[in-house]
Amino acid sequence: MSMLRFLTGGESHGVALMTIIDGVPSNLPLRKTEIDRELKRRQLGYGRGGRMAIEQDAVDIVSGVRGGRTLGSPISLMITNKDWPNWTEIMAADSAPPADSVLTQPRPGHADLTGLIKYGFGDVRDVLERASARETAARVAVGAVAKRLLREFGIAVESAVLRIGSVEAVSRVTKPGDGANADGSPVRTLDKTAEPAMTAEIDTAAQAGETLGGIFEVVVFGVPVGLGSYAQWDRRLDGAIGRALLSVPAIKGVEIGDGFDLASRPGSEAHDEIGYAVDKGFFRTSNRSGGIEAGMTNGSPVRITAAMKPIPTLGKPLTTVDIVTKEPATAINERSDICAVPAASVVGEAVVAIEIANALLDKFGGDNIDEIKRAWQASREAERL
Ligand code: EPS
């Protein structure tokens, strides 16, 4: 089920990144500044590379918004690549790239080699331009629209970094506003003790020609009961969230709630017991499930963690094979980030927001925002049985 649909297009060093979002209801207040704020957050983070010094990502709203409100028509967004003027020859649409620009040494861990084989190319650039994590800027723009929709219903999607390399943070997102607090940290952690150790580990990695991965969490506050469904596999919200996060470049693992840790516990310590109070209705005494049971939100905050592998473009490149000579070679080393976990946490918020917004529209429907609010209000009253 997809009420909210979108595609992205654009190469990392092409003219621009684009997206068309279909299914956003009418009369939703939406401003360019709100989208730009999210794009800016994605660019930040200690350990990012030279490209982020060039770009100042900002959106052009091309369609679907008039007078600061959505029209219910497709919303087309464009993020121009500031770097494009430096790439007009190599990335030209209608003339061959210079012969000396051809890249033939694929990076282990990136899309390069498999992409070359799959699409029948002889230049790694034909693959890396689209496989680049720059695409996530477009998804963050879509996520900003989804977040704006969710805000109308008091739903907030927040995140923080829990690990960078070997350094673990103990503080977690526990209340609305913690995500904004994490924005105040160069590594988006809430753990002030871990922060200097994290930045030091990034410095050490940079000196060694290394890159670093990590773990971040995304928490959604204010979710109503019953987003998603057990009735059909592709309506299970945990499945949709898992897919969305695993489709972000370099994400290799996703946990909902206590995730892998639940596997080693007895059943009596793995679930969330049910209580009832007149003032707040049904509630859970814990949140081990991460707010999702049987593919549906149960009213507790939705809590997700995701693991990011280290970026495969290394200052000290790995061994590969030149696709022309078939001789051992060192992998190409485009400038890159040392660590992009803080940025990935912002991307994580975006893709989760899109899935929650999609599930919300699926449940409450409606062409305009007021219609949806009426259905949402009726459902909230029904939560108490
Ligand atoms: C990125 C832009 C890219 C990379 C990075 C993410 O820019 P460039 O290739 O010009 O340096 O910095 O992409 C990767 C790390 C990757 O492996 O693809 C961005 O906008 O986020």
mmCIF file of C-alpha atoms and ligand atoms in Angstrom:
data_model
loop_
_atom_site.group_PDB
_atom_site.id
_atom_site.type_symbol
_atom_site.label_atom_id
_atom_site.label_comp_id
_atom_site.label_asym_id
_atom_site.label_seq_id
_atom_site.Cartn_x
_atom_site.Cartn_y
_atom_site.Cartn_z
ATOM 1 C CA MET A 1 0.000 0.000 0.000
ATOM 2 C CA SER A 2 1.456 3.325 -0.945
ATOM 3 C CA MET A 3 -0.545 6.494 -0.467
ATOM 4 C CA LEU A 4 2.554 8.645 -0.577
ATOM 5 C CA ARG A 5 4.668 7.850 -3.617
ATOM 6 C CA PHE A 6 7.906 9.383 -4.785
ATOM 7 C CA LEU A 7 10.868 8.742 -7.025
ATOM 8 C CA THR A 8 14.213 10.491 -7.007
ATOM 9 C CA GLY A 9 16.500 11.250 -9.923
ATOM 10 C CA GLY A 10 19.866 12.886 -10.365
ATOM 11 C CA GLU A 11 23.581 12.133 -10.426
ATOM 12 C CA SER A 12 25.974 13.259 -7.701
ATOM 13 C CA HIS A 13 27.794 15.659 -10.045
ATOM 14 C CA GLY A 14 24.928 16.238 -12.466
ATOM 15 C CA VAL A 15 22.806 19.372 -12.732
ATOM 16 C CA ALA A 16 20.524 18.628 -9.788
ATOM 17 C CA LEU A 17 18.700 16.079 -7.660
ATOM 18 C CA MET A 18 14.984 15.840 -8.287
ATOM 19 C CA THR A 19 11.920 14.251 -6.758
ATOM 20 C CA ILE A 20 8.211 14.131 -7.505
ATOM 21 C CA ILE A 21 6.009 13.344 -4.495
ATOM 22 C CA ASP A 22 2.494 12.183 -5.155
ATOM 23 C CA GLY A 23 -0.262 11.772 -2.561
ATOM 24 C CA VAL A 24 0.354 14.703 -0.211
ATOM 25 C CA PRO A 25 -3.081 16.056 0.797
ATOM 26 C CA SER A 26 -4.097 19.642 0.034
ATOM 27 C CA ASN A 27 -3.989 22.580 2.448
ATOM 28 C CA LEU A 28 -0.907 21.385 4.302
ATOM 29 C CA PRO A 29 1.181 24.451 5.215
ATOM 30 C CA LEU A 30 4.596 23.993 3.590
ATOM 31 C CA ARG A 31 7.498 26.415 3.308
ATOM 32 C CA LYS A 32 10.797 26.148 1.461
ATOM 33 C CA THR A 33 12.622 27.147 4.664
ATOM 34 C CA GLU A 34 11.367 23.989 6.429
ATOM 35 C CA ILE A 35 12.752 21.748 3.692
ATOM 36 C CA ASP A 36 16.016 23.703 3.551
ATOM 37 C CA ARG A 37 16.468 23.315 7.314
ATOM 38 C CA GLU A 38 16.401 19.510 6.967
ATOM 39 C CA LEU A 39 18.779 19.634 3.976
ATOM 40 C CA LYS A 40 21.189 21.699 6.046
ATOM 41 C CA ARG A 41 21.040 19.195 8.933
ATOM 42 C CA ARG A 42 22.003 16.387 6.528
ATOM 43 C CA GLN A 43 25.107 18.290 5.464
ATOM 44 C CA LEU A 44 26.485 18.677 8.969
ATOM 45 C CA GLY A 45 28.508 16.348 11.162
ATOM 46 C CA TYR A 46 32.106 15.995 12.214
ATOM 47 C CA GLY A 47 34.025 13.934 9.673
ATOM 48 C CA ARG A 48 32.288 15.002 6.493
ATOM 49 C CA GLY A 49 34.401 15.565 3.403
ATOM 50 C CA GLY A 50 35.190 18.328 0.929
ATOM 51 C CA ARG A 51 31.941 18.132 -1.017
ATOM 52 C CA MET A 52 29.918 19.460 1.891
ATOM 53 C CA ALA A 53 32.102 22.575 1.875
ATOM 54 C CA ILE A 54 31.030 23.178 -1.740
ATOM 55 C CA GLU A 55 27.304 22.474 -1.453
ATOM 56 C CA GLN A 56 24.699 24.538 0.360
ATOM 57 C CA ASP A 57 21.737 22.329 -0.372
ATOM 58 C CA ALA A 58 18.514 24.259 -0.885
ATOM 59 C CA VAL A 59 15.285 23.306 -2.603
ATOM 60 C CA ASP A 60 13.380 24.843 -5.470
ATOM 61 C CA ILE A 61 9.699 24.019 -5.148
ATOM 62 C CA VAL A 62 8.744 23.492 -8.783
ATOM 63 C CA SER A 63 5.118 22.391 -8.393
ATOM 64 C CA GLY A 64 2.331 21.426 -6.010
ATOM 65 C CA VAL A 65 2.598 24.314 -3.540
ATOM 66 C CA ARG A 66 0.922 27.712 -3.817
ATOM 67 C CA GLY A 67 0.841 30.489 -1.245
ATOM 68 C CA GLY A 68 2.592 28.339 1.355
ATOM 69 C CA ARG A 69 0.036 25.476 1.112
ATOM 70 C CA THR A 70 0.004 22.215 -0.767
ATOM 71 C CA LEU A 71 -2.460 21.857 -3.639
ATOM 72 C CA GLY A 72 -2.918 18.079 -3.503
ATOM 73 C CA SER A 73 -1.128 17.892 -6.856
ATOM 74 C CA PRO A 74 2.325 16.301 -7.310
ATOM 75 C CA ILE A 75 5.010 18.201 -5.419
ATOM 76 C CA SER A 76 8.149 18.511 -7.562
ATOM 77 C CA LEU A 77 11.345 19.477 -5.796
ATOM 78 C CA MET A 78 14.792 20.268 -7.197
ATOM 79 C CA ILE A 79 18.114 20.585 -5.372
ATOM 80 C CA THR A 80 20.731 22.119 -7.662
ATOM 81 C CA ASN A 81 24.274 20.742 -7.361
ATOM 82 C CA LYS A 82 26.604 23.678 -6.785
ATOM 83 C CA ASP A 83 29.461 21.438 -7.929
ATOM 84 C CA TRP A 84 27.876 20.942 -11.380
ATOM 85 C CA PRO A 85 29.794 23.776 -13.139
ATOM 86 C CA ASN A 86 33.020 21.880 -12.322
ATOM 87 C CA TRP A 87 31.701 18.724 -14.000
ATOM 88 C CA THR A 88 30.029 19.972 -17.199
ATOM 89 C CA GLU A 89 32.550 18.198 -19.451
ATOM 90 C CA ILE A 90 32.808 14.905 -17.567
ATOM 91 C CA MET A 91 29.050 14.724 -16.941
ATOM 92 C CA ALA A 92 27.812 16.192 -20.263
ATOM 93 C CA ALA A 93 24.611 14.543 -21.466
ATOM 94 C CA ASP A 94 25.400 14.736 -25.185
ATOM 95 C CA SER A 95 29.183 14.587 -25.648
ATOM 96 C CA ALA A 96 31.709 11.896 -24.721
ATOM 97 C CA PRO A 97 33.652 12.466 -21.498
ATOM 98 C CA PRO A 98 37.402 13.198 -21.816
ATOM 99 C CA ALA A 99 39.354 9.936 -22.257
ATOM 100 C CA ASP A 100 41.550 10.684 -19.233
ATOM 101 C CA SER A 101 38.506 10.892 -16.954
ATOM 102 C CA VAL A 102 37.612 7.202 -17.304
ATOM 103 C CA LEU A 103 37.800 5.301 -13.984
ATOM 104 C CA THR A 104 38.695 1.612 -14.149
ATOM 105 C CA GLN A 105 39.535 0.617 -10.549
ATOM 106 C CA PRO A 106 36.323 -0.266 -8.708
ATOM 107 C CA ARG A 107 36.098 0.261 -4.936
ATOM 108 C CA PRO A 108 35.396 -2.844 -2.838
ATOM 109 C CA GLY A 109 32.231 -2.224 -0.842
ATOM 110 C CA HIS A 110 30.723 0.265 -3.293
ATOM 111 C CA ALA A 111 28.368 -0.372 -6.217
ATOM 112 C CA ASP A 112 31.232 0.042 -8.709
ATOM 113 C CA LEU A 113 32.120 -3.474 -9.923
ATOM 114 C CA THR A 114 28.696 -5.083 -9.782
ATOM 115 C CA GLY A 115 27.164 -1.969 -11.353
ATOM 116 C CA LEU A 116 29.647 -2.094 -14.245
ATOM 117 C CA ILE A 117 28.869 -5.748 -14.919
ATOM 118 C CA LYS A 118 25.126 -5.372 -14.484
ATOM 119 C CA TYR A 119 24.672 -2.295 -16.706
ATOM 120 C CA GLY A 120 27.431 -3.052 -19.233
ATOM 121 C CA PHE A 121 29.687 -0.021 -18.595
ATOM 122 C CA GLY A 122 33.427 0.510 -18.983
ATOM 123 C CA ASP A 123 33.711 3.553 -16.704
ATOM 124 C CA VAL A 124 33.124 3.316 -12.960
ATOM 125 C CA ARG A 125 31.738 6.869 -13.043
ATOM 126 C CA ASP A 126 28.666 5.581 -14.914
ATOM 127 C CA VAL A 127 27.847 3.677 -11.703
ATOM 128 C CA LEU A 128 29.135 5.812 -8.865
ATOM 129 C CA GLU A 129 27.322 8.964 -9.896
ATOM 130 C CA ARG A 130 23.932 7.483 -9.123
ATOM 131 C CA ALA A 131 25.044 5.047 -6.415
ATOM 132 C CA SER A 132 26.468 7.984 -4.433
ATOM 133 C CA ALA A 133 24.866 8.748 -1.089
ATOM 134 C CA ARG A 134 24.229 12.235 -2.436
ATOM 135 C CA GLU A 135 20.867 10.812 -3.549
ATOM 136 C CA THR A 136 19.816 10.933 0.094
ATOM 137 C CA ALA A 137 19.517 14.735 -0.168
ATOM 138 C CA ALA A 138 16.421 14.177 -2.318
ATOM 139 C CA ARG A 139 14.992 11.739 0.226
ATOM 140 C CA VAL A 140 15.601 14.212 3.031
ATOM 141 C CA ALA A 141 13.568 16.766 1.057
ATOM 142 C CA VAL A 142 10.716 14.240 0.767
ATOM 143 C CA GLY A 143 11.111 13.468 4.468
ATOM 144 C CA ALA A 144 10.785 17.162 5.306
ATOM 145 C CA VAL A 145 7.369 17.187 3.611
ATOM 146 C CA ALA A 146 6.400 14.002 5.486
ATOM 147 C CA LYS A 147 7.547 15.539 8.780
ATOM 148 C CA ARG A 148 5.483 18.653 8.082
ATOM 149 C CA LEU A 149 2.429 16.458 7.570
ATOM 150 C CA LEU A 150 3.119 14.478 10.756
ATOM 151 C CA ARG A 151 3.503 17.683 12.763
ATOM 152 C CA GLU A 152 -0.163 18.486 12.063
ATOM 153 C CA PHE A 153 -0.953 15.372 14.110
ATOM 154 C CA GLY A 154 1.532 16.046 16.908
ATOM 155 C CA ILE A 155 3.930 13.369 15.638
ATOM 156 C CA ALA A 156 7.671 14.095 15.884
ATOM 157 C CA VAL A 157 10.488 12.038 14.319
ATOM 158 C CA GLU A 158 13.800 12.506 16.135
ATOM 159 C CA SER A 159 17.209 10.860 16.174
ATOM 160 C CA ALA A 160 20.607 10.676 17.812
ATOM 161 C CA VAL A 161 23.899 8.870 17.199
ATOM 162 C CA LEU A 162 24.568 5.939 19.554
ATOM 163 C CA ARG A 163 27.973 4.789 18.317
ATOM 164 C CA ILE A 164 30.835 5.987 16.151
ATOM 165 C CA GLY A 165 33.452 3.321 15.495
ATOM 166 C CA SER A 166 34.368 1.829 18.871
ATOM 167 C CA VAL A 167 32.883 4.670 20.954
ATOM 168 C CA GLU A 168 29.441 4.041 22.404
ATOM 169 C CA ALA A 169 27.041 6.667 23.796
ATOM 170 C CA VAL A 170 24.963 5.809 26.843
ATOM 171 C CA SER A 171 22.386 8.625 26.501
ATOM 172 C CA ARG A 172 19.377 7.893 24.313
ATOM 173 C CA VAL A 173 16.428 9.749 22.862
ATOM 174 C CA THR A 174 13.755 9.530 25.582
ATOM 175 C CA LYS A 175 11.545 12.583 25.020
ATOM 176 C CA PRO A 176 10.488 14.999 22.276
ATOM 177 C CA GLY A 177 13.190 17.639 21.851
ATOM 178 C CA ASP A 178 16.116 15.249 22.369
ATOM 179 C CA GLY A 179 16.669 15.209 18.597
ATOM 180 C CA ALA A 180 17.088 19.005 18.648
ATOM 181 C CA ASN A 181 19.546 18.610 21.537
ATOM 182 C CA ALA A 182 21.526 16.123 19.440
ATOM 183 C CA ASP A 183 21.681 18.761 16.680
ATOM 184 C CA GLY A 184 23.848 20.772 19.086
ATOM 185 C CA SER A 185 26.547 18.074 19.011
ATOM 186 C CA PRO A 186 29.046 17.812 16.119
ATOM 187 C CA VAL A 187 28.457 14.046 16.094
ATOM 188 C CA ARG A 188 24.714 14.302 16.984
ATOM 189 C CA THR A 189 25.155 12.460 20.271
ATOM 190 C CA LEU A 190 23.310 13.209 23.511
ATOM 191 C CA ASP A 191 26.244 11.824 25.500
ATOM 192 C CA LYS A 192 28.559 14.719 26.332
ATOM 193 C CA THR A 193 31.175 12.326 27.741
ATOM 194 C CA ALA A 194 31.320 10.201 24.598
ATOM 195 C CA GLU A 195 31.381 13.214 22.244
ATOM 196 C CA PRO A 196 35.118 14.082 22.499
ATOM 197 C CA ALA A 197 36.065 10.399 22.222
ATOM 198 C CA MET A 198 33.936 10.165 19.055
ATOM 199 C CA THR A 199 35.520 13.199 17.385
ATOM 200 C CA ALA A 200 38.986 11.969 18.435
ATOM 201 C CA GLU A 201 38.291 8.592 16.834
ATOM 202 C CA ILE A 202 37.267 10.370 13.613
ATOM 203 C CA ASP A 203 40.517 12.400 13.691
ATOM 204 C CA THR A 204 42.563 9.225 14.155
ATOM 205 C CA ALA A 205 40.710 7.537 11.288
ATOM 206 C CA ALA A 206 41.330 10.536 9.005
ATOM 207 C CA GLN A 207 45.056 10.434 9.735
ATOM 208 C CA ALA A 208 45.173 6.711 9.011
ATOM 209 C CA GLY A 209 43.286 6.994 5.692
ATOM 210 C CA GLU A 210 40.396 5.102 7.307
ATOM 211 C CA THR A 211 36.639 5.600 7.494
ATOM 212 C CA LEU A 212 34.224 4.868 10.373
ATOM 213 C CA GLY A 213 30.699 3.505 10.686
ATOM 214 C CA GLY A 214 28.355 3.579 13.629
ATOM 215 C CA ILE A 215 24.847 3.236 14.975
ATOM 216 C CA PHE A 216 22.013 5.745 15.266
ATOM 217 C CA GLU A 217 18.492 5.593 16.613
ATOM 218 C CA VAL A 218 15.287 7.097 15.294
ATOM 219 C CA VAL A 219 12.364 7.596 17.679
ATOM 220 C CA VAL A 220 8.852 8.639 16.659
ATOM 221 C CA PHE A 221 6.767 10.344 19.349
ATOM 222 C CA GLY A 222 2.990 10.874 19.316
ATOM 223 C CA VAL A 223 2.025 7.960 17.090
ATOM 224 C CA PRO A 224 -1.611 6.856 17.271
ATOM 225 C CA VAL A 225 -2.587 3.211 17.802
ATOM 226 C CA GLY A 226 -2.978 1.124 14.655
ATOM 227 C CA LEU A 227 -0.715 2.492 11.908
ATOM 228 C CA GLY A 228 0.223 -0.408 9.647
ATOM 229 C CA SER A 229 -1.604 -3.725 9.685
ATOM 230 C CA TYR A 230 -1.173 -7.425 10.442
ATOM 231 C CA ALA A 231 -3.715 -8.241 7.721
ATOM 232 C CA GLN A 232 -1.299 -8.317 4.768
ATOM 233 C CA TRP A 233 2.497 -8.657 4.642
ATOM 234 C CA ASP A 234 3.129 -5.469 2.731
ATOM 235 C CA ARG A 235 1.088 -3.394 5.174
ATOM 236 C CA ARG A 236 3.234 -4.362 8.177
ATOM 237 C CA LEU A 237 4.857 -1.126 9.306
ATOM 238 C CA ASP A 238 8.028 -2.736 10.681
ATOM 239 C CA GLY A 239 8.630 -4.308 7.262
ATOM 240 C CA ALA A 240 8.209 -0.944 5.547
ATOM 241 C CA ILE A 241 10.526 0.808 7.999
ATOM 242 C CA GLY A 242 13.157 -1.918 7.660
ATOM 243 C CA ARG A 243 13.100 -1.644 3.894
ATOM 244 C CA ALA A 244 13.254 2.155 3.981
ATOM 245 C CA LEU A 245 16.302 2.205 6.264
ATOM 246 C CA LEU A 246 18.114 -0.639 4.509
ATOM 247 C CA SER A 247 17.718 1.254 1.232
ATOM 248 C CA VAL A 248 19.897 4.063 2.596
ATOM 249 C CA PRO A 249 23.483 3.579 1.324
ATOM 250 C CA ALA A 250 25.807 1.835 3.836
ATOM 251 C CA ILE A 251 23.019 0.765 6.235
ATOM 252 C CA LYS A 252 23.589 -2.913 7.008
ATOM 253 C CA GLY A 253 21.338 -3.601 9.988
ATOM 254 C CA VAL A 254 18.052 -2.409 11.492
ATOM 255 C CA GLU A 255 16.479 -3.254 14.831
ATOM 256 C CA ILE A 256 12.983 -2.421 16.042
ATOM 257 C CA GLY A 257 12.819 -1.903 19.801
ATOM 258 C CA ASP A 258 15.176 -4.205 21.678
ATOM 259 C CA GLY A 259 15.735 -6.078 18.397
ATOM 260 C CA PHE A 260 18.476 -8.726 18.474
ATOM 261 C CA ASP A 261 18.673 -8.586 22.252
ATOM 262 C CA LEU A 262 15.130 -10.026 22.492
ATOM 263 C CA ALA A 263 16.367 -13.268 20.963
ATOM 264 C CA SER A 264 18.265 -14.239 24.102
ATOM 265 C CA ARG A 265 15.580 -13.393 26.675
ATOM 266 C CA PRO A 266 12.790 -15.526 28.084
ATOM 267 C CA GLY A 267 9.308 -14.574 26.911
ATOM 268 C CA SER A 268 8.443 -13.102 30.288
ATOM 269 C CA GLU A 269 11.158 -10.469 29.747
ATOM 270 C CA ALA A 270 10.567 -9.814 26.071
ATOM 271 C CA HIS A 271 7.126 -8.194 25.911
ATOM 272 C CA ASP A 272 5.339 -5.077 27.133
ATOM 273 C CA GLU A 273 2.589 -5.631 29.682
ATOM 274 C CA ILE A 274 -0.725 -3.817 29.314
ATOM 275 C CA GLY A 275 -2.174 -1.360 31.815
ATOM 276 C CA TYR A 276 -5.168 1.003 31.846
ATOM 277 C CA ALA A 277 -5.671 4.377 33.520
ATOM 278 C CA VAL A 278 -8.724 6.603 33.239
ATOM 279 C CA ASP A 279 -6.657 9.658 32.278
ATOM 280 C CA LYS A 280 -4.501 8.028 29.583
ATOM 281 C CA GLY A 281 -6.399 4.913 28.496
ATOM 282 C CA PHE A 282 -4.446 1.739 27.640
ATOM 283 C CA PHE A 283 -0.693 1.901 28.094
ATOM 284 C CA ARG A 284 2.360 -0.395 28.152
ATOM 285 C CA THR A 285 4.580 -0.744 31.190
ATOM 286 C CA SER A 286 7.726 -0.950 28.998
ATOM 287 C CA ASN A 287 8.685 -0.472 25.351
ATOM 288 C CA ARG A 288 10.754 -3.492 24.373
ATOM 289 C CA SER A 289 8.740 -3.892 21.174
ATOM 290 C CA GLY A 290 9.768 -0.436 19.961
ATOM 291 C CA GLY A 291 6.130 0.591 19.662
ATOM 292 C CA ILE A 292 5.295 -1.930 16.941
ATOM 293 C CA GLU A 293 3.546 -5.262 17.507
ATOM 294 C CA ALA A 294 2.300 -7.437 14.640
ATOM 295 C CA GLY A 295 3.192 -4.746 12.132
ATOM 296 C CA MET A 296 1.096 -2.076 13.872
ATOM 297 C CA THR A 297 1.876 0.852 16.137
ATOM 298 C CA ASN A 298 0.638 0.176 19.683
ATOM 299 C CA GLY A 299 0.760 3.802 20.827
ATOM 300 C CA SER A 300 4.216 3.687 22.457
ATOM 301 C CA PRO A 301 7.005 5.651 20.774
ATOM 302 C CA VAL A 302 8.355 3.839 17.703
ATOM 303 C CA ARG A 303 12.001 3.107 18.426
ATOM 304 C CA ILE A 304 14.431 1.969 15.726
ATOM 305 C CA THR A 305 18.210 1.558 15.611
ATOM 306 C CA ALA A 306 20.264 1.256 12.431
ATOM 307 C CA ALA A 307 23.880 0.261 11.825
ATOM 308 C CA MET A 308 25.991 1.971 9.162
ATOM 309 C CA LYS A 309 29.147 0.392 7.766
ATOM 310 C CA PRO A 310 32.230 2.554 7.174
ATOM 311 C CA ILE A 311 32.131 4.399 3.825
ATOM 312 C CA PRO A 312 34.052 2.341 1.225
ATOM 313 C CA THR A 313 35.986 5.245 -0.315
ATOM 314 C CA LEU A 314 39.200 5.098 1.715
ATOM 315 C CA GLY A 315 42.091 7.534 1.914
ATOM 316 C CA LYS A 316 44.244 4.405 2.057
ATOM 317 C CA PRO A 317 42.448 2.503 -0.709
ATOM 318 C CA LEU A 318 41.778 -1.229 -0.658
ATOM 319 C CA THR A 319 43.110 -3.674 -3.218
ATOM 320 C CA THR A 320 41.059 -4.194 -6.347
ATOM 321 C CA VAL A 321 41.545 -5.265 -9.959
ATOM 322 C CA ASP A 322 41.771 -2.849 -12.900
ATOM 323 C CA ILE A 323 38.863 -3.770 -15.193
ATOM 324 C CA VAL A 324 40.944 -3.138 -18.346
ATOM 325 C CA THR A 325 44.356 -4.658 -17.465
ATOM 326 C CA LYS A 326 42.935 -7.268 -15.038
ATOM 327 C CA GLU A 327 46.023 -6.529 -12.911
ATOM 328 C CA PRO A 328 45.891 -5.858 -9.156
ATOM 329 C CA ALA A 329 45.388 -2.139 -8.454
ATOM 330 C CA THR A 330 44.412 0.256 -5.688
ATOM 331 C CA ALA A 331 40.782 1.368 -5.685
ATOM 332 C CA ILE A 332 39.832 4.839 -6.859
ATOM 333 C CA ASN A 333 39.838 7.459 -4.183
ATOM 334 C CA GLU A 334 37.411 10.227 -4.906
ATOM 335 C CA ARG A 335 37.322 12.678 -2.014
ATOM 336 C CA SER A 336 34.981 11.249 0.580
ATOM 337 C CA ASP A 337 33.653 11.522 4.098
ATOM 338 C CA ILE A 338 35.592 9.963 6.975
ATOM 339 C CA CYS A 339 32.362 9.411 8.880
ATOM 340 C CA ALA A 340 28.797 10.171 7.788
ATOM 341 C CA VAL A 341 26.891 8.597 10.701
ATOM 342 C CA PRO A 342 25.510 11.965 11.952
ATOM 343 C CA ALA A 343 24.241 12.692 8.423
ATOM 344 C CA ALA A 344 22.820 9.168 8.151
ATOM 345 C CA SER A 345 20.796 9.735 11.323
ATOM 346 C CA VAL A 346 19.120 12.721 9.634
ATOM 347 C CA VAL A 347 18.469 10.596 6.535
ATOM 348 C CA GLY A 348 17.087 7.902 8.869
ATOM 349 C CA GLU A 349 14.601 10.385 10.309
ATOM 350 C CA ALA A 350 13.504 11.290 6.784
ATOM 351 C CA VAL A 351 12.896 7.765 5.524
ATOM 352 C CA VAL A 352 11.106 6.773 8.735
ATOM 353 C CA ALA A 353 8.950 9.927 8.544
ATOM 354 C CA ILE A 354 7.968 8.969 4.989
ATOM 355 C CA GLU A 355 6.854 5.488 6.107
ATOM 356 C CA ILE A 356 4.922 6.814 9.119
ATOM 357 C CA ALA A 357 3.243 9.470 6.943
ATOM 358 C CA ASN A 358 2.368 6.812 4.390
ATOM 359 C CA ALA A 359 0.801 4.600 7.072
ATOM 360 C CA LEU A 360 -1.055 7.580 8.528
ATOM 361 C CA LEU A 361 -2.534 8.472 5.132
ATOM 362 C CA ASP A 362 -3.400 4.816 4.577
ATOM 363 C CA LYS A 363 -5.379 4.701 7.821
ATOM 364 C CA PHE A 364 -6.973 8.146 7.837
ATOM 365 C CA GLY A 365 -7.189 8.877 4.088
ATOM 366 C CA GLY A 366 -8.690 12.080 2.793
ATOM 367 C CA ASP A 367 -7.894 14.611 0.087
ATOM 368 C CA ASN A 368 -7.360 17.602 2.349
ATOM 369 C CA ILE A 369 -5.764 18.016 5.721
ATOM 370 C CA ASP A 370 -9.017 18.813 7.581
ATOM 371 C CA GLU A 371 -10.669 15.635 6.327
ATOM 372 C CA ILE A 372 -7.737 13.607 7.603
ATOM 373 C CA LYS A 373 -7.812 15.371 10.966
ATOM 374 C CA ARG A 374 -11.482 14.498 11.461
ATOM 375 C CA ALA A 375 -10.795 10.804 10.804
ATOM 376 C CA TRP A 376 -7.720 10.941 13.064
ATOM 377 C CA GLN A 377 -9.704 12.558 15.904
ATOM 378 C CA ALA A 378 -12.442 9.919 15.693
ATOM 379 C CA SER A 379 -9.847 7.162 15.780
ATOM 380 C CA ARG A 380 -8.069 8.643 18.804
ATOM 381 C CA GLU A 381 -11.341 8.619 20.707
ATOM 382 C CA ALA A 382 -11.865 4.968 19.738
ATOM 383 C CA GLU A 383 -8.457 3.995 21.170
ATOM 384 C CA ARG A 384 -9.971 3.761 24.654
ATOM 385 C CA LEU A 385 -12.608 1.198 23.519
HETATM 386 C C1 EPS B 1 27.558 13.047 -0.683
HETATM 387 C C2 EPS B 1 28.217 13.575 -1.742
HETATM 388 C C3 EPS B 1 29.388 12.893 -2.309
HETATM 389 C C4 EPS B 1 30.160 12.172 -1.208
HETATM 390 C C5 EPS B 1 29.296 11.251 -0.362
HETATM 391 C C6 EPS B 1 27.954 11.777 -0.046
HETATM 392 O O1 EPS B 1 30.113 13.889 -2.919
HETATM 393 P P1 EPS B 1 31.489 13.690 -3.733
HETATM 394 O O2 EPS B 1 31.411 12.349 -4.390
HETATM 395 O O3 EPS B 1 31.523 14.839 -4.710
HETATM 396 O O4 EPS B 1 32.555 13.809 -2.678
HETATM 397 O O5 EPS B 1 30.726 13.133 -0.332
HETATM 398 O O6 EPS B 1 29.101 10.040 -1.042
HETATM 399 C C7 EPS B 1 29.696 8.924 -0.558
HETATM 400 C C8 EPS B 1 30.350 8.892 0.547
HETATM 401 C C9 EPS B 1 29.519 7.720 -1.349
HETATM 402 O O7 EPS B 1 30.134 6.702 -0.980
HETATM 403 O O8 EPS B 1 28.841 7.747 -2.325
HETATM 404 C C10 EPS B 1 26.396 13.726 -0.090
HETATM 405 O O9 EPS B 1 25.888 14.729 -0.619
HETATM 406 O O10 EPS B 1 25.928 13.234 0.950
#
